[in-house]
Short mmCIF file of C-alpha atoms in Angstrom, two decimals:
data_model
loop_
_atom_site.label_atom_id
_atom_site.label_comp_id
_atom_site.label_asym_id
_atom_site.label_seq_id
_atom_site.Cartn_x
_atom_site.Cartn_y
_atom_site.Cartn_z
CA MET W 1 29.37 116.45 -64.63
CA LYS W 2 32.18 113.73 -63.74
CA PHE W 3 32.00 110.82 -63.08
CA SER W 4 33.10 109.83 -59.70
CA PHE W 5 35.28 107.12 -58.26
CA LYS W 6 36.10 108.35 -54.76
CA ASN W 7 34.06 106.53 -52.90
CA ASP W 8 31.07 103.80 -52.34
CA TYR W 9 28.54 106.87 -51.64
CA SER W 10 27.68 108.78 -54.58
CA GLU W 11 25.19 107.85 -54.78
CA GLY W 12 21.76 107.52 -52.52
CA CYS W 13 20.16 104.05 -51.89
CA HIS W 14 19.12 101.14 -54.34
CA PRO W 15 15.56 101.83 -55.93
CA GLN W 16 13.80 98.63 -53.41
CA ILE W 17 14.69 100.78 -50.40
CA LEU W 18 13.30 103.97 -51.08
CA GLU W 19 10.35 102.03 -52.34
CA SER W 20 9.69 100.03 -49.42
CA LEU W 21 10.66 103.31 -47.33
CA LEU W 22 7.74 105.45 -48.85
CA ARG W 23 5.58 101.99 -49.10
CA ASN W 24 5.79 101.74 -45.44
CA ASN W 25 5.81 105.34 -44.36
CA LEU W 26 3.14 105.49 -42.48
CA ASP W 27 2.58 102.10 -41.25
CA GLN W 28 2.58 102.85 -37.47
CA GLN W 29 5.74 100.82 -35.52
CA ALA W 30 7.18 100.53 -32.16
CA GLY W 31 10.12 102.89 -31.52
CA TYR W 32 14.54 102.48 -31.18
CA GLY W 33 14.58 99.04 -33.31
CA GLU W 34 11.88 96.90 -31.72
CA ASP W 35 9.55 97.63 -34.92
CA ASP W 36 8.86 94.58 -36.78
CA TYR W 37 11.47 95.76 -40.20
CA SER W 38 14.15 95.17 -37.67
CA LYS W 39 12.77 92.40 -36.32
CA LYS W 40 12.88 90.51 -39.42
CA ALA W 41 16.04 91.79 -40.59
CA LYS W 42 17.97 90.74 -37.62
CA ASP W 43 16.07 87.40 -38.09
CA LEU W 44 17.85 87.48 -41.52
CA ILE W 45 21.36 88.12 -40.72
CA LYS W 46 21.06 85.25 -37.79
CA ASN W 47 20.22 82.67 -40.53
CA ASN W 48 23.07 84.26 -43.01
CA ILE W 49 25.80 83.33 -40.18
CA GLU W 50 23.98 80.52 -39.36
CA ALA W 51 24.11 81.78 -35.34
CA GLN W 52 20.52 82.43 -33.47
CA ASP W 53 22.45 83.44 -30.16
CA ALA W 54 23.80 86.30 -32.14
CA ASP W 55 23.26 89.69 -30.83
CA VAL W 56 22.15 92.36 -33.85
CA TYR W 57 22.62 95.97 -33.29
CA PHE W 58 21.76 98.31 -36.26
CA VAL W 59 24.20 101.68 -36.11
CA SER W 60 23.87 104.86 -38.69
CA GLY W 61 27.69 104.37 -39.94
CA GLY W 62 31.31 102.99 -39.48
CA THR W 63 32.96 105.86 -36.98
CA GLN W 64 29.73 105.24 -35.11
CA ALA W 65 30.31 101.32 -35.31
CA ASN W 66 34.03 101.24 -34.62
CA LEU W 67 33.47 103.64 -31.60
CA ILE W 68 30.55 101.75 -29.75
CA VAL W 69 31.95 98.52 -30.18
CA ILE W 70 36.17 99.03 -28.60
CA SER W 71 35.30 101.80 -26.11
CA SER W 72 32.48 99.31 -24.87
CA ILE W 73 34.19 96.05 -24.41
CA LEU W 74 37.70 97.35 -23.63
CA ARG W 75 38.47 98.87 -20.02
CA PRO W 76 40.05 102.13 -19.39
CA TYR W 77 43.38 100.39 -19.46
CA GLN W 78 43.12 98.41 -22.41
CA CYS W 79 44.15 98.85 -25.35
CA VAL W 80 44.08 98.02 -29.51
CA ILE W 81 46.15 96.61 -31.83
CA SER W 82 45.73 97.77 -35.79
CA ALA W 83 47.47 97.66 -38.74
CA ALA W 84 48.72 101.06 -39.39
CA THR W 85 46.28 101.70 -42.56
CA GLY W 86 43.41 100.66 -40.22
CA HIS W 87 40.39 103.08 -39.60
CA ILE W 88 40.21 103.73 -36.96
CA LEU W 89 43.88 104.97 -37.23
CA ASN W 90 43.66 107.83 -40.13
CA ASN W 91 39.88 108.24 -40.62
CA GLU W 92 38.20 108.91 -37.60
CA THR W 93 39.33 112.10 -35.91
CA GLY W 94 40.75 109.91 -32.74
CA ALA W 95 37.74 108.92 -32.26
CA ILE W 96 39.29 105.99 -30.49
CA GLU W 97 41.78 107.69 -28.36
CA ALA W 98 38.91 109.62 -27.40
CA THR W 99 37.54 107.20 -25.34
CA GLY W 100 40.58 106.61 -23.52
CA HIS W 101 41.83 103.71 -25.60
CA LYS W 102 45.00 103.56 -26.99
CA ILE W 103 46.28 102.46 -30.41
CA LEU W 104 49.55 100.38 -31.18
CA SER W 105 49.67 100.26 -35.30
CA ILE W 106 51.86 97.61 -37.18
CA GLU W 107 53.04 98.18 -40.71
CA LYS W 108 51.56 96.48 -42.91
CA GLU W 109 51.92 96.71 -46.80
CA ASP W 110 48.32 95.07 -47.48
CA GLY W 111 46.95 96.12 -44.55
CA LYS W 112 46.49 92.16 -42.86
CA LEU W 113 47.40 91.37 -39.73
CA PHE W 114 48.86 88.16 -39.24
CA PRO W 115 49.58 86.43 -35.37
CA SER W 116 53.67 86.99 -36.30
CA ASP W 117 52.96 90.35 -37.03
CA ILE W 118 51.35 89.71 -33.20
CA ILE W 119 53.75 88.17 -31.68
CA PRO W 120 55.98 91.22 -31.25
CA VAL W 121 53.67 93.93 -29.88
CA LEU W 122 52.55 91.27 -26.73
CA GLU W 123 56.16 90.89 -25.78
CA SER W 124 56.95 94.46 -25.87
CA HIS W 125 54.39 95.27 -23.21
CA GLN W 126 55.48 92.76 -20.10
CA ASN W 127 55.86 95.49 -18.37
CA ILE W 128 52.84 95.26 -15.96
CA PRO W 129 51.27 97.02 -14.90
CA HIS W 130 53.25 100.21 -16.42
CA GLN W 131 51.72 99.75 -20.00
CA VAL W 132 48.27 99.90 -21.23
CA MET W 133 47.62 95.99 -21.73
CA PRO W 134 46.69 95.00 -25.29
CA LYS W 135 43.15 93.34 -25.78
CA LEU W 136 42.04 93.45 -28.92
CA VAL W 137 42.57 93.50 -32.04
CA TYR W 138 41.18 95.12 -35.25
CA VAL W 139 40.97 94.14 -38.94
CA SER W 140 39.27 95.16 -41.82
CA ASN W 141 37.65 92.80 -44.19
CA SER W 142 38.33 94.19 -47.32
CA THR W 143 40.98 96.29 -45.89
CA GLU W 144 41.96 99.78 -46.65
CA LEU W 145 44.35 98.59 -49.27
CA GLY W 146 41.01 96.97 -50.57
CA THR W 147 42.65 93.26 -50.36
CA ILE W 148 41.08 90.16 -48.44
CA TYR W 149 41.53 87.60 -45.66
CA THR W 150 41.46 84.16 -46.52
CA LYS W 151 39.72 81.28 -44.63
CA LYS W 152 43.07 79.69 -43.33
CA GLU W 153 44.61 83.20 -42.82
CA LEU W 154 41.15 84.15 -40.48
CA GLU W 155 41.45 80.64 -38.46
CA ASP W 156 44.52 81.00 -37.90
CA LEU W 157 44.24 84.97 -36.62
CA SER W 158 41.34 83.77 -34.27
CA ALA W 159 42.97 80.88 -33.09
CA PHE W 160 45.53 82.89 -31.82
CA CYS W 161 43.99 85.96 -30.28
CA LYS W 162 42.01 82.92 -28.33
CA ALA W 163 44.97 81.38 -27.27
CA ASN W 164 45.82 85.32 -26.01
CA ASN W 165 42.87 85.87 -24.49
CA LEU W 166 42.75 88.80 -27.19
CA TYR W 167 39.23 90.11 -28.64
CA LEU W 168 38.68 89.88 -32.27
CA PHE W 169 36.90 92.29 -33.94
CA MET W 170 36.55 92.79 -37.72
CA ASP W 171 35.31 96.73 -39.40
CA GLY W 172 33.05 95.53 -42.06
CA ALA W 173 32.28 98.34 -43.58
CA ARG W 174 32.98 96.59 -46.98
CA LEU W 175 32.79 93.10 -46.49
CA GLY W 176 30.14 92.29 -48.70
CA HIS W 177 33.17 93.68 -51.22
CA ALA W 178 35.16 91.03 -49.55
CA LEU W 179 32.83 87.85 -49.62
CA THR W 180 31.71 88.31 -52.84
CA SER W 181 35.44 88.92 -54.20
CA GLU W 182 36.64 85.99 -57.01
CA ILE W 183 39.25 85.11 -54.80
CA SER W 184 37.54 85.11 -51.48
CA ASP W 185 36.76 81.17 -49.98
CA LEU W 186 35.44 83.26 -46.70
CA GLU W 187 31.32 82.93 -46.32
CA LEU W 188 29.27 85.19 -43.78
CA LYS W 189 28.72 82.39 -41.62
CA ASP W 190 32.45 81.80 -40.94
CA ILE W 191 33.09 85.97 -40.01
CA ALA W 192 30.86 85.11 -37.08
CA GLN W 193 32.39 81.95 -35.84
CA LEU W 194 36.07 83.34 -35.90
CA THR W 195 35.40 86.68 -34.80
CA ASP W 196 33.88 87.80 -31.34
CA VAL W 197 32.42 90.86 -32.80
CA PHE W 198 31.87 91.97 -36.63
CA TYR W 199 29.92 94.40 -38.91
CA LEU W 200 28.10 94.45 -41.62
CA GLY W 201 28.30 97.15 -43.57
CA GLY W 202 25.00 98.82 -45.13
CA THR W 203 26.88 102.69 -46.18
CA LYS W 204 28.89 101.51 -48.77
CA ASN W 205 26.47 99.06 -50.27
CA GLY W 206 23.34 100.12 -50.94
CA ALA W 207 22.05 101.30 -47.99
CA LEU W 208 21.11 105.33 -47.55
CA LEU W 209 22.88 104.47 -44.52
CA GLY W 210 23.58 102.23 -41.41
CA GLU W 211 26.02 99.35 -40.30
CA ALA W 212 24.73 95.87 -38.53
CA ILE W 213 26.99 95.34 -35.69
CA ILE W 214 26.62 91.60 -34.75
CA VAL W 215 28.23 90.32 -31.24
CA ASN W 216 28.95 86.85 -31.42
CA ASN W 217 30.80 86.88 -27.61
CA LYS W 218 27.70 86.20 -25.35
CA ILE W 219 30.53 88.10 -22.38
CA LEU W 220 30.27 91.10 -24.39
CA GLN W 221 26.64 90.41 -25.03
CA GLU W 222 25.64 91.11 -21.52
CA ASP W 223 24.64 95.06 -21.64
CA PHE W 224 25.81 96.10 -24.83
CA ALA W 225 22.17 97.75 -25.49
CA PHE W 226 23.16 100.19 -22.83
CA ASN W 227 26.57 101.26 -24.97
CA ILE W 228 24.41 101.42 -28.18
CA LYS W 229 22.18 104.18 -26.01
CA GLN W 230 24.78 106.87 -24.19
CA LYS W 231 27.00 106.88 -27.47
CA GLY W 232 23.69 108.40 -28.64
CA ALA W 233 23.45 105.42 -31.62
CA LEU W 234 19.99 104.59 -30.43
CA LEU W 235 17.75 105.57 -33.47
CA ALA W 236 14.00 106.93 -32.20
CA LYS W 237 13.02 105.58 -35.31
CA GLY W 238 15.29 102.51 -36.38
CA ARG W 239 12.35 100.99 -38.52
CA LEU W 240 14.99 103.86 -41.48
CA LEU W 241 17.58 101.06 -40.14
CA GLY W 242 15.60 98.24 -40.60
CA ILE W 243 13.70 98.40 -43.85
CA GLN W 244 17.51 99.34 -45.03
CA PHE W 245 18.63 96.08 -44.28
CA LEU W 246 15.44 93.76 -44.52
CA GLU W 247 15.90 94.64 -48.35
CA LEU W 248 19.34 94.00 -48.43
CA MET W 249 19.27 91.02 -46.84
CA GLN W 250 16.44 89.38 -49.21
CA ASN W 251 17.37 88.17 -51.81
CA ASP W 252 20.76 88.37 -51.92
CA LEU W 253 20.85 91.85 -52.81
CA TYR W 254 23.16 92.83 -49.76
CA PHE W 255 25.46 90.29 -52.24
CA GLU W 256 24.30 90.97 -55.28
CA LEU W 257 25.02 94.82 -54.80
CA ALA W 258 28.67 93.74 -53.85
CA LYS W 259 29.91 91.69 -56.61
CA ASN W 260 28.42 93.92 -59.36
CA ALA W 261 30.58 96.93 -57.44
CA ASN W 262 34.00 94.36 -57.30
CA GLN W 263 33.01 93.49 -61.34
CA GLN W 264 33.25 97.12 -62.00
CA ALA W 265 36.70 97.31 -60.38
CA MET W 266 38.26 94.54 -62.07
CA LYS W 267 37.04 95.62 -65.92
CA ILE W 268 39.33 98.51 -65.37
CA LYS W 269 41.86 96.59 -63.53
CA ASN W 270 41.84 94.30 -66.15
CA ALA W 271 42.30 97.19 -68.39
CA LEU W 272 45.04 98.45 -67.21
CA SER W 273 46.64 95.75 -66.60
CA GLU W 274 47.21 94.41 -69.76
CA ARG W 275 49.07 98.03 -70.39
CA GLY W 276 51.37 96.95 -68.35
CA VAL W 277 50.48 99.76 -65.39
CA GLN W 278 51.63 98.45 -62.05
CA PHE W 279 49.43 98.12 -58.87
CA LEU W 280 49.64 99.21 -55.23
CA SER W 281 48.24 96.32 -53.52
CA ASP W 282 46.61 93.05 -56.00
CA THR W 283 43.16 93.72 -54.96
CA TYR W 284 39.97 92.03 -56.22
CA THR W 285 37.43 94.18 -54.25
CA ASN W 286 35.78 97.38 -55.45
CA GLN W 287 38.57 98.98 -54.46
CA ILE W 288 42.16 99.53 -56.95
CA PHE W 289 45.26 101.28 -56.49
CA PRO W 290 46.86 101.63 -60.03
CA ILE W 291 50.37 103.59 -59.96
CA LEU W 292 50.25 106.82 -62.89
CA ASP W 293 52.34 108.97 -64.47
CA ASN W 294 51.30 112.15 -62.92
CA GLN W 295 50.39 113.95 -66.04
CA ILE W 296 48.06 111.19 -67.17
CA ILE W 297 46.61 111.85 -63.29
CA GLU W 298 45.86 115.18 -63.90
CA VAL W 299 44.04 114.53 -67.46
CA LEU W 300 42.05 112.05 -66.05
CA SER W 301 41.07 113.96 -63.45
CA GLU W 302 39.71 116.59 -65.55
CA LYS W 303 36.02 113.69 -66.08
CA PHE W 304 36.89 111.50 -63.13
CA GLU W 305 37.16 112.06 -59.62
CA PHE W 306 39.19 109.59 -57.20
CA TYR W 307 41.99 110.17 -54.45
CA VAL W 308 45.41 110.51 -55.32
CA TRP W 309 46.21 107.99 -52.52
CA LYS W 310 49.92 108.38 -52.38
CA LYS W 311 53.14 109.85 -54.27
CA VAL W 312 55.77 106.97 -55.38
CA ASP W 313 58.06 109.44 -56.24
CA GLU W 314 58.44 112.69 -58.55
CA ASN W 315 56.76 111.00 -61.74
CA LEU W 316 54.47 108.65 -60.28
CA SER W 317 51.25 108.51 -57.95
CA ALA W 318 48.62 105.81 -56.92
CA ILE W 319 45.69 106.75 -57.12
CA ARG W 320 42.68 104.48 -55.13
CA LEU W 321 39.51 104.38 -57.58
CA ILE W 322 36.22 102.79 -55.82
CA THR W 323 33.65 100.99 -57.96
CA SER W 324 30.57 101.80 -55.91
CA TRP W 325 26.79 99.47 -55.64
CA ASN W 326 25.75 101.47 -59.10
CA THR W 327 28.66 102.21 -60.63
CA ASN W 328 27.55 101.28 -64.85
CA ASN W 329 29.54 100.32 -67.96
CA THR W 330 29.51 103.64 -69.11
CA ALA W 331 31.37 105.05 -66.37
CA VAL W 332 34.27 102.13 -66.57
CA GLU W 333 33.63 102.14 -70.09
CA GLU W 334 34.60 106.17 -70.35
CA PHE W 335 37.37 105.85 -67.79
CA ILE W 336 39.85 102.91 -69.83
CA LYS W 337 38.67 105.09 -73.14
CA THR W 338 40.87 108.32 -71.75
CA PHE W 339 43.23 106.55 -70.57
CA ASN W 340 44.32 104.39 -73.64
CA GLY W 341 43.76 107.98 -75.17
CA GLU W 342 46.78 109.38 -73.08
CA LEU W 343 49.30 106.82 -74.06
#
């Protein structure tokens, strides 16, 4: 069997979650997220972000979270600003556009947006009312290229959005990996203070499924629950999500799993760097993008699964390697050994 570095969810979930699901299986609880597990999990999240007045909603996946948030808080004539690498632009089958909202994309090599990137977009959309109105800035942390925002960068972006009457929404599918990166100076409470909405991703970090949408802006909190139901995201057996986030948020399991994934990725990154390998982006999370000779990629693909991310030239391509919460030393060491054997 091949070792997989293809995505964050090659395995099921952390055993602690399975044990809790089994242990509490016959406990009768209210439906639709009104169960005790969901309530306790939401309280833990609020405590962690130090924002008791935030609203927390559990949904099944990242695309669903992005779709619900964006379609719910924008009016029909308003649009989204995103880096061209954004998940909503390339990997969600036009879900946002299908709700009637245009995405204005900005080419960014590192996948990160700064005020200087957004200013030209605002300036080019002044032909009112003939053009769509930019209203929401969508960012990911970590980004699709594995890069992360510093606290200063997010503070500047947040201040810019507030000054220009824009909402700031953070896709947190890999937020655990961003926050536990060895170079991160952000905390979860900072994310809550600096964004209008964000979500805490569970699917890519040890859960069977699930994301926790956190709505910080009081204006956007009003009637938000109706959108969850209308978009088919309100699980009748909401305990399935509540139990998972309760286990993840207790005793910092969520952050331990993300940190392990990052550390395993850095072992591969450091080993390749020592052999002179260049990378598509300089990352310190669980995604790395080494640029390798196509012949080496072909040999590696016999033992390992990964995406060939981008063709650099006729001989070189960048591949994407993702380490999951459960990636072990054996997989990492075998990859390094196989790579070294081909040089």
